[in-house]
């Protein structure tokens, strides 16, 4: 294939990107996005603060704009994200206990129902585990509603949109030896053993010198897949430039392609200048929309 989406499709996979709604008026941006990618994640527009700015008043305009752009261009959509400690609206930040539990489940149900049938995979829960060596859950207002909040969210999502794949999504879960990776693995293993609905695990894969592509990345992907879930690389960006960056992108693609249940790769933005990273050049296109060595390495590895 001569584009990322065409090359990925040769092995039955997708290749996606995050899209920011405010950039859809930039034709240089949409030209690349439309040509190269066939899976779209809203960078911010489907998060809790965007979709429920006031309790029980839902706001779907910005999310719908991205979903409509994707679907009208023949692309699928990853839903991101239904339950998360971050980017909560103020009203939710101030809630706790059973009222918060009910509000969170209502949010999951309402948003998944609004987009029912239009979402390939939902990041039902995002970033629920701590970094470091503890392997513990991240402390948050959601976690303080009870340890079963994650499975409650997954059950609500399944009831609302039975055909969407339901994913747990996190970062720093790429190195198989890390406590956080093992903690997420144990969560998924427990869910599968007890019949809690989960279909996929998303590996954000924001890599940099502090958090490089681990040598055992493929082992991580294959170990999760062996639990009976799909794995997806959901927010890939890799700090660096030139040959070193290209080599790292190649390693990520090769790891995914070596795992049959690694069903797709999404990068977290189109051009370096679109990246959420305040500085640096972590993506596949430079600020002028030119293909970088990382692009060519990725395309050739697919
Ligand atoms: C980031 C967006 O890219 C930024 O625009 C926003 O200001 C903060 O969130 N993990 C995630 C994504 O799951 O939702 C985050 O996106 C990046 C880290």
mmCIF file of N, CA, C and O in Angstrom, residues 4 28 32 41-42 54 59 71 136-137 142 146 151 155 159-161 186 195 207 228 255 267 270 284:
data_model
loop_
_atom_site.group_PDB
_atom_site.id
_atom_site.type_symbol
_atom_site.label_atom_id
_atom_site.label_comp_id
_atom_site.label_asym_id
_atom_site.label_seq_id
_atom_site.Cartn_x
_atom_site.Cartn_y
_atom_site.Cartn_z
ATOM 1 N N UNK A 4 -0.654 4.728 4.850
ATOM 2 C CA UNK A 4 -0.627 3.941 6.093
ATOM 3 C C UNK A 4 -1.866 3.059 6.189
ATOM 4 O O UNK A 4 -1.785 1.880 6.551
ATOM 5 N N UNK A 28 -4.889 21.511 4.772
ATOM 6 C CA UNK A 28 -3.630 20.757 4.723
ATOM 7 C C UNK A 28 -3.695 19.578 5.695
ATOM 8 O O UNK A 28 -3.227 18.463 5.401
ATOM 9 N N UNK A 32 -4.147 15.257 4.655
ATOM 10 C CA UNK A 32 -3.288 14.166 5.144
ATOM 11 C C UNK A 32 -4.112 13.159 5.937
ATOM 12 O O UNK A 32 -4.001 11.942 5.737
ATOM 13 N N UNK A 41 -9.842 8.934 16.392
ATOM 14 C CA UNK A 41 -10.135 9.168 17.804
ATOM 15 C C UNK A 41 -10.268 10.669 18.015
ATOM 16 O O UNK A 41 -9.412 11.436 17.548
ATOM 17 N N UNK A 42 -11.321 11.099 18.672
ATOM 18 C CA UNK A 42 -11.442 12.517 19.035
ATOM 19 C C UNK A 42 -10.407 12.829 20.112
ATOM 20 O O UNK A 42 -10.387 12.180 21.157
ATOM 21 N N UNK A 54 -22.500 20.072 32.147
ATOM 22 C CA UNK A 54 -23.324 20.228 33.350
ATOM 23 C C UNK A 54 -24.007 18.888 33.588
ATOM 24 O O UNK A 54 -24.357 18.186 32.625
ATOM 25 N N UNK A 59 -23.763 17.302 25.735
ATOM 26 C CA UNK A 59 -23.332 18.212 24.681
ATOM 27 C C UNK A 59 -22.524 17.401 23.667
ATOM 28 O O UNK A 59 -21.370 17.082 23.914
ATOM 29 N N UNK A 71 -17.075 9.278 9.540
ATOM 30 C CA UNK A 71 -17.972 8.342 8.862
ATOM 31 C C UNK A 71 -18.265 8.791 7.434
ATOM 32 O O UNK A 71 -18.378 7.945 6.528
ATOM 33 N N UNK A 136 -0.798 -0.559 42.351
ATOM 34 C CA UNK A 136 -2.095 -0.214 42.948
ATOM 35 C C UNK A 136 -2.943 0.593 41.977
ATOM 36 O O UNK A 136 -2.449 1.165 41.004
ATOM 37 N N UNK A 137 -4.213 0.633 42.281
ATOM 38 C CA UNK A 137 -5.095 1.561 41.575
ATOM 39 C C UNK A 137 -4.648 2.999 41.846
ATOM 40 O O UNK A 137 -4.176 3.317 42.946
ATOM 41 N N UNK A 142 -13.223 8.566 41.485
ATOM 42 C CA UNK A 142 -13.888 7.354 40.989
ATOM 43 C C UNK A 142 -13.435 6.127 41.775
ATOM 44 O O UNK A 142 -14.262 5.291 42.171
ATOM 45 N N UNK A 146 -15.307 2.868 45.241
ATOM 46 C CA UNK A 146 -15.270 1.412 45.434
ATOM 47 C C UNK A 146 -14.481 0.752 44.323
ATOM 48 O O UNK A 146 -14.540 1.168 43.158
ATOM 49 N N UNK A 151 -15.387 -2.409 36.711
ATOM 50 C CA UNK A 151 -16.284 -3.413 36.117
ATOM 51 C C UNK A 151 -17.698 -2.866 35.971
ATOM 52 O O UNK A 151 -18.396 -3.196 35.007
ATOM 53 N N UNK A 155 -19.777 -2.961 32.458
ATOM 54 C CA UNK A 155 -21.109 -3.559 32.310
ATOM 55 C C UNK A 155 -22.111 -2.544 31.754
ATOM 56 O O UNK A 155 -22.954 -2.883 30.910
ATOM 57 N N UNK A 159 -24.137 -2.840 28.095
ATOM 58 C CA UNK A 159 -25.597 -2.759 28.008
ATOM 59 C C UNK A 159 -26.026 -1.672 27.026
ATOM 60 O O UNK A 159 -27.010 -1.836 26.295
ATOM 61 N N UNK A 160 -25.296 -0.574 26.979
ATOM 62 C CA UNK A 160 -25.690 0.564 26.144
ATOM 63 C C UNK A 160 -25.328 0.371 24.678
ATOM 64 O O UNK A 160 -26.053 0.831 23.789
ATOM 65 N N UNK A 161 -24.189 -0.257 24.399
ATOM 66 C CA UNK A 161 -23.730 -0.432 23.010
ATOM 67 C C UNK A 161 -23.126 -1.828 22.854
ATOM 68 O O UNK A 161 -21.911 -1.999 22.866
ATOM 69 N N UNK A 186 -3.498 -8.402 35.466
ATOM 70 C CA UNK A 186 -4.292 -9.132 36.460
ATOM 71 C C UNK A 186 -5.754 -8.690 36.443
ATOM 72 O O UNK A 186 -6.657 -9.508 36.645
ATOM 73 N N UNK A 195 -16.218 -13.216 33.700
ATOM 74 C CA UNK A 195 -17.230 -12.858 32.712
ATOM 75 C C UNK A 195 -17.606 -11.390 32.709
ATOM 76 O O UNK A 195 -18.665 -11.011 32.199
ATOM 77 N N UNK A 207 5.982 7.424 23.897
ATOM 78 C CA UNK A 207 7.363 7.062 24.198
ATOM 79 C C UNK A 207 8.292 8.270 24.104
ATOM 80 O O UNK A 207 8.125 9.145 23.241
ATOM 81 N N UNK A 228 -7.232 -13.503 25.696
ATOM 82 C CA UNK A 228 -8.467 -13.529 24.920
ATOM 83 C C UNK A 228 -9.046 -12.162 24.655
ATOM 84 O O UNK A 228 -10.261 -12.010 24.496
ATOM 85 N N UNK A 255 6.235 -5.088 16.300
ATOM 86 C CA UNK A 255 5.674 -5.783 17.465
ATOM 87 C C UNK A 255 4.185 -6.044 17.271
ATOM 88 O O UNK A 255 3.689 -7.144 17.548
ATOM 89 N N UNK A 267 -1.833 6.835 15.869
ATOM 90 C CA UNK A 267 -0.908 7.859 16.358
ATOM 91 C C UNK A 267 -1.719 9.012 16.958
ATOM 92 O O UNK A 267 -2.893 9.208 16.627
ATOM 93 N N UNK A 270 -1.505 14.295 13.734
ATOM 94 C CA UNK A 270 -1.086 14.170 12.341
ATOM 95 C C UNK A 270 0.336 14.724 12.171
ATOM 96 O O UNK A 270 1.276 13.965 11.918
ATOM 97 N N UNK A 284 4.510 11.625 12.643
ATOM 98 C CA UNK A 284 4.983 11.069 11.364
ATOM 99 C C UNK A 284 5.133 12.099 10.255
ATOM 100 O O UNK A 284 5.795 11.832 9.250
#
